[in-house]
Coordinates of C-alpha atoms and ligand atoms in Angstrom, one line a residue:
M4 CA -0.1 0.0 0.0
N5 CA 1.1 3.6 -0.9
I6 CA 0.4 6.8 1.0
D7 CA -1.0 8.1 -2.4
D8 CA -3.6 5.4 -2.3
L9 CA -5.4 6.8 0.8
T10 CA -7.6 9.8 1.6
I11 CA -6.7 11.2 4.9
A12 CA -8.3 13.6 7.3
L13 CA -6.2 15.5 9.9
I14 CA -8.4 17.0 12.7
G15 CA -6.6 19.5 14.9
A16 CA -4.1 20.4 12.0
G17 CA -3.3 23.7 13.7
G18 CA -2.2 22.1 17.0
K19 CA 1.3 21.3 18.1
M20 CA 1.1 17.8 16.6
G21 CA -1.2 18.8 13.8
Q22 CA 1.5 21.1 12.5
R23 CA 4.4 18.6 12.7
I24 CA 2.3 16.0 11.0
S25 CA 1.0 18.7 8.3
N26 CA 4.6 19.5 7.5
N27 CA 5.4 15.9 6.9
F28 CA 2.2 15.3 4.6
K29 CA 3.2 18.4 2.7
K30 CA 6.4 16.7 1.5
T31 CA 4.3 13.9 -0.2
S32 CA 1.5 13.9 -2.8
A33 CA -0.7 12.3 -0.1
K34 CA -4.5 13.4 -0.5
V35 CA -5.0 15.0 2.9
F36 CA -7.7 17.3 4.1
Y37 CA -6.8 19.6 7.0
A38 CA -9.5 20.4 9.6
E39 CA -9.1 22.8 12.6
A40 CA -11.5 24.3 14.9
S41 CA -10.0 27.4 16.4
P42 CA -9.4 30.6 14.5
A43 CA -5.9 30.8 15.6
G44 CA -5.2 27.3 14.6
Q45 CA -6.7 27.9 11.2
D46 CA -4.3 30.7 10.8
R47 CA -1.5 28.4 11.7
V48 CA -2.7 25.8 9.0
R49 CA -2.9 28.5 6.4
A50 CA 0.7 29.8 7.4
L51 CA 1.9 26.5 6.3
G52 CA 0.4 27.1 2.9
L53 CA -2.4 24.5 3.4
D54 CA -6.2 25.0 2.9
V55 CA -8.6 24.5 5.9
T56 CA -11.5 22.1 5.2
A57 CA -14.6 21.9 7.3
T58 CA -14.5 18.7 9.4
E59 CA -17.6 17.2 7.8
D60 CA -16.1 17.5 4.4
A61 CA -12.6 16.4 5.4
V62 CA -13.8 13.2 6.9
S63 CA -16.6 12.1 4.5
D64 CA -14.5 10.1 2.1
A65 CA -11.5 9.6 4.4
D66 CA -9.8 6.2 4.6
V67 CA -7.9 7.4 7.6
V68 CA -9.1 10.2 10.0
I69 CA -6.2 11.4 12.4
L70 CA -7.5 13.0 15.7
A71 CA -4.6 15.3 16.6
V72 CA -6.9 17.0 19.2
P73 CA -6.2 17.3 23.0
D74 CA -7.0 14.0 24.8
V75 CA -9.6 15.6 27.0
A76 CA -11.6 16.5 23.9
L77 CA -11.3 13.1 22.2
G78 CA -14.6 11.8 23.5
T79 CA -16.7 14.7 22.0
V80 CA -14.6 14.9 18.9
S81 CA -14.9 11.2 18.3
A82 CA -18.6 11.3 18.9
D83 CA -19.0 14.1 16.4
V84 CA -16.6 12.6 13.7
V85 CA -17.1 8.8 13.8
P86 CA -20.8 8.7 12.8
Q87 CA -19.8 10.6 9.7
L88 CA -17.1 8.3 8.5
K89 CA -17.5 5.7 5.6
E90 CA -17.7 2.1 6.4
G91 CA -14.2 0.5 7.0
A92 CA -12.5 4.0 7.9
L93 CA -9.5 4.0 10.4
V94 CA -9.5 6.3 13.3
L95 CA -5.9 7.1 14.4
T96 CA -5.1 8.7 17.7
L97 CA -1.8 9.8 18.9
D98 CA -1.9 8.9 22.6
P99 CA -3.3 5.8 24.3
A100 CA -5.1 7.5 27.3
A101 CA -8.5 8.1 25.7
A102 CA -8.6 4.7 24.0
Y103 CA -7.5 3.0 27.4
A104 CA -10.2 4.9 29.2
G105 CA -13.0 3.8 26.7
L106 CA -13.7 7.4 25.8
L107 CA -13.6 6.9 22.0
Y108 CA -16.9 6.7 20.3
Q109 CA -17.3 3.1 19.1
R110 CA -19.1 2.2 15.9
D111 CA -19.1 -1.2 14.2
G112 CA -17.2 -1.3 10.9
I113 CA -14.8 1.4 12.0
E114 CA -11.3 0.6 12.9
Y115 CA -9.3 2.2 15.7
A116 CA -5.5 2.5 16.2
C117 CA -3.2 4.6 18.2
A118 CA 0.4 5.6 17.3
H119 CA 2.8 7.4 19.7
P120 CA 6.1 8.6 18.5
A121 CA 9.1 7.3 20.5
H122 CA 11.2 10.4 19.7
P123 CA 14.7 10.0 18.6
S124 CA 16.9 7.8 20.9
I125 CA 19.7 9.1 23.0
F126 CA 21.7 6.4 21.5
L127 CA 20.9 7.5 17.9
E128 CA 23.9 7.8 15.7
R129 CA 23.5 11.4 14.5
T130 CA 25.6 12.7 11.7
T131 CA 24.1 16.0 10.5
K132 CA 23.3 19.3 12.4
E133 CA 19.7 18.8 11.5
E134 CA 19.7 15.4 13.2
Y135 CA 21.3 16.8 16.3
A136 CA 18.7 19.6 16.5
D137 CA 15.7 17.5 16.0
T138 CA 15.3 16.1 19.6
F139 CA 11.5 15.6 19.3
G140 CA 11.6 13.7 15.9
G141 CA 9.6 14.2 12.7
I142 CA 12.0 16.5 11.0
A143 CA 15.4 15.0 10.4
A144 CA 16.3 12.6 13.3
P145 CA 15.1 8.9 12.8
Q146 CA 12.7 7.7 15.4
N147 CA 10.7 4.6 16.3
V148 CA 6.9 4.5 16.8
V149 CA 5.0 2.4 19.1
A150 CA 1.4 1.8 18.0
A151 CA -1.7 -0.4 18.7
V152 CA -4.7 -1.5 16.8
D153 CA -7.7 -2.1 18.8
S154 CA -9.1 -5.0 16.7
G155 CA -5.7 -6.6 16.1
N156 CA -6.8 -6.6 12.3
E157 CA -3.5 -7.2 10.5
A158 CA -4.9 -5.4 7.2
I159 CA -5.6 -2.4 9.2
K160 CA -2.0 -2.5 10.5
D161 CA -0.8 -2.3 7.0
R162 CA -2.9 0.8 6.3
A163 CA -1.9 2.5 9.7
D164 CA 1.7 1.7 9.2
V165 CA 1.8 3.5 5.8
V166 CA 0.2 6.7 7.5
I167 CA 2.4 6.4 10.6
R168 CA 5.7 6.2 8.7
T169 CA 4.7 9.4 6.6
M170 CA 3.3 11.6 9.6
Y171 CA 6.2 10.8 11.9
A172 CA 9.0 10.5 9.3
P173 CA 11.6 9.7 9.2
V174 CA 10.6 6.5 11.1
I175 CA 12.9 3.5 11.7
D176 CA 10.4 0.9 12.9
V177 CA 6.8 0.6 14.0
H178 CA 6.6 -1.6 17.1
W179 CA 3.0 -3.2 17.6
V180 CA 1.7 -3.7 21.0
T181 CA -1.8 -3.6 22.7
I182 CA -3.5 -0.4 23.8
K183 CA -2.8 -1.4 27.5
Q184 CA 0.9 -2.0 26.9
L185 CA 0.9 1.3 25.2
A186 CA -0.6 2.9 28.2
V187 CA 2.1 1.2 30.4
L188 CA 4.7 2.6 28.2
E189 CA 3.0 6.2 28.1
P190 CA 2.3 7.5 30.7
T191 CA 3.9 5.1 33.1
L192 CA 7.4 4.4 31.8
V193 CA 8.1 7.7 30.0
E194 CA 6.0 10.4 31.7
T195 CA 5.5 9.0 35.3
I196 CA 9.2 7.7 35.5
A197 CA 11.5 9.2 32.8
C198 CA 10.1 12.8 32.4
M199 CA 9.7 13.0 36.2
I200 CA 13.4 12.1 36.6
G201 CA 14.3 14.7 34.0
G202 CA 12.5 17.3 36.2
L203 CA 14.3 16.0 39.2
L204 CA 17.7 16.4 37.4
K205 CA 16.8 20.0 36.7
D206 CA 15.8 20.6 40.2
A207 CA 19.0 19.0 41.5
L208 CA 21.1 21.3 39.1
E209 CA 19.2 24.5 40.6
E210 CA 19.9 23.1 44.2
T211 CA 23.6 22.7 43.3
V212 CA 23.9 26.3 42.0
N213 CA 21.5 28.1 44.2
T214 CA 21.9 26.4 47.6
A215 CA 25.4 24.8 47.3
G216 CA 26.8 27.9 45.4
V217 CA 28.5 26.0 42.7
P218 CA 29.2 28.2 39.6
R219 CA 26.6 27.4 37.0
P220 CA 29.0 26.6 34.1
A221 CA 30.9 24.2 36.2
A222 CA 27.7 22.5 37.5
E223 CA 26.3 22.2 34.0
A224 CA 29.6 20.9 32.6
I225 CA 30.0 18.0 35.0
F226 CA 26.3 17.3 35.2
Y227 CA 25.5 17.0 31.4
G228 CA 28.6 14.9 30.8
H229 CA 27.9 12.7 33.7
I230 CA 24.2 12.4 32.7
Q231 CA 25.3 10.8 29.4
V232 CA 27.8 8.5 31.2
A233 CA 25.2 7.5 33.7
L234 CA 22.6 6.6 31.0
A235 CA 25.0 4.9 28.7
N236 CA 26.5 2.7 31.6
A237 CA 23.0 1.8 33.2
L238 CA 21.0 1.3 30.1
R239 CA 23.8 -0.1 27.7
G240 CA 26.5 -1.2 29.9
D241 CA 29.2 0.8 28.2
N242 CA 31.4 1.0 31.4
P243 CA 31.0 -0.4 34.8
F244 CA 30.3 2.1 37.6
S245 CA 33.2 2.2 40.2
E246 CA 32.8 0.7 43.5
A247 CA 32.7 4.0 45.2
C248 CA 30.2 5.1 42.6
H249 CA 27.9 2.2 43.6
I250 CA 28.1 3.2 47.3
A251 CA 26.9 6.7 46.4
M252 CA 24.2 5.5 44.2
D253 CA 22.9 3.1 46.8
H254 CA 22.9 5.9 49.3
G255 CA 21.0 8.0 46.7
R256 CA 18.3 5.3 46.1
D257 CA 17.8 4.9 49.9
A258 CA 17.4 8.7 50.4
I259 CA 15.2 9.4 47.4
I260 CA 13.3 6.5 46.2
K261 CA 10.3 4.9 48.0
D262 CA 10.5 1.2 48.8
D263 CA 7.3 0.6 46.9
W264 CA 8.0 2.7 43.9
K265 CA 7.1 -0.1 41.6
R266 CA 3.5 0.0 42.4
V267 CA 3.3 2.9 39.7
F268 CA 3.1 -0.2 37.3
D269 CA -0.2 -1.4 39.2
D270 CA -3.3 -1.3 37.1
S271 CA -5.1 0.8 39.8
V272 CA -2.2 3.5 39.8
L273 CA -2.3 3.6 35.9
D274 CA -6.1 4.0 35.9
D275 CA -5.7 6.7 38.5
T276 CA -3.1 8.5 36.5
I277 CA -5.0 8.3 33.4
A278 CA -8.3 9.6 34.9
K279 CA -6.3 12.5 36.3
M280 CA -4.8 13.3 32.9
L281 CA -8.2 13.2 31.3
K282 CA -9.8 15.2 34.0
L283 CA -12.1 12.4 35.1
E284 CA -13.2 11.3 38.7
A285 CA -12.3 7.7 37.8
L286 CA -12.3 5.5 34.7
Q287 CA -15.6 4.0 33.6
R288 CA -14.5 0.7 32.3
Ligands
NAD303 N1 2.4 17.7 22.2 C1 3.1 16.7 22.3 O1 4.3 16.7 22.5 C2 2.4 15.3 21.9 C3 3.4 14.1 21.8 C4 2.8 13.0 21.4 C5 1.4 12.9 21.3 N2 0.6 14.0 21.5 C6 -0.8 13.7 21.4 O2 -1.3 14.5 20.3 C7 -2.6 14.8 20.4 C8 -2.7 16.3 20.2 O3 -2.1 17.1 21.2 P1 -1.4 18.5 21.0 O4 -0.3 18.6 21.8 O5 -1.0 18.6 19.5 O6 -2.6 19.4 21.2 P2 -2.8 21.0 21.0 O7 -3.6 21.5 22.0 O8 -1.4 21.5 20.6 O9 -3.7 20.9 19.6 C9 -4.9 20.3 19.4 C10 -5.7 21.2 18.3 O10 -6.9 20.6 18.1 C11 -7.7 21.7 17.8 N3 -9.1 21.3 18.0 C12 -9.7 21.0 19.2 N4 -10.9 20.5 19.0 C13 -11.1 20.4 17.7 C14 -12.2 19.9 16.8 N5 -13.4 19.7 17.4 N6 -12.1 20.0 15.5 C15 -11.0 20.4 15.0 N7 -9.8 20.9 15.8 C16 -10.0 20.7 17.1 C17 -7.3 22.8 18.7 O11 -7.8 24.1 18.3 C18 -5.8 22.8 18.6 O12 -5.4 23.4 17.4 C19 -3.0 14.4 21.8 O13 -3.6 13.2 21.7 C20 -1.5 14.4 22.5 O14 -1.6 13.4 23.6 C21 1.1 15.2 21.9

């Protein structure tokens, strides 16, 4: 299957992800209709040199409808859009929270998939300035994508794969998992844990500079280099940590990490996290 064989509707084209995806569709001859609700977002779509199409016209003949709208809006937007789709259309969302929470409007004969960009790996071999600058992915640095098809229909995976590789290009591979597994990856593994630790690293740097009084350039120099070493050693086993380093690491773990930290992988904690992200009292599943 080729991207040119498909009619695609992108809903929320003027948002952060919508603009990124639009920029990649623009580089192809794919037949894409761009829909956007807010006047400011419509201006952003036009600034990309693209026409804005009313949602009902954009989706009427679409083989694939990408819902690039905020997760909290996916329930209402899917309830509006899905009844207008032709039989066999694929609804593609960009984050698993709403699908996991059962918020997407369901209709027989419609397929549902979710595709989340992995972002370029810290271990990616980058050779150009453009690849180094593209930390988010979707511009120059190759990235992987993790995706799920609700029904498990293999034919739908082929159709989704073509669209995913275009909208998140350049793409190395698409890894297929279940919606539940995708929700364990995002939010639990990457937001609850990795992004939280990123924020903690920033707090630690500020503490070093502002409380301990270390000059910022010296603190940043040793911190940024050691973050790379810590990740390369811990995740890839590049070099062994020294014995003294292990003593300090154990001390840090005792002082900072709660004994029961792995409960963030419990279903009840995942449900609670996703309910909060979607601004719901609780998940209704
Ligand atoms: N921002 C990120 O870094 C990122 C990364 C990966 C996945 N995602 C996912 O991408 C999706 C979109 O997130 P975002 O950050 O781009 O959101 P955003 O708020 O930047 O953009 C959403 C756009 O949708 C538009 N919109 C809202 N309701 C609409 C409707 N009924 N019809 C047409 N347009 C409508 C808004 O006006 C806005 O322009 C979410 O599912 C999010 O979880 C975001």
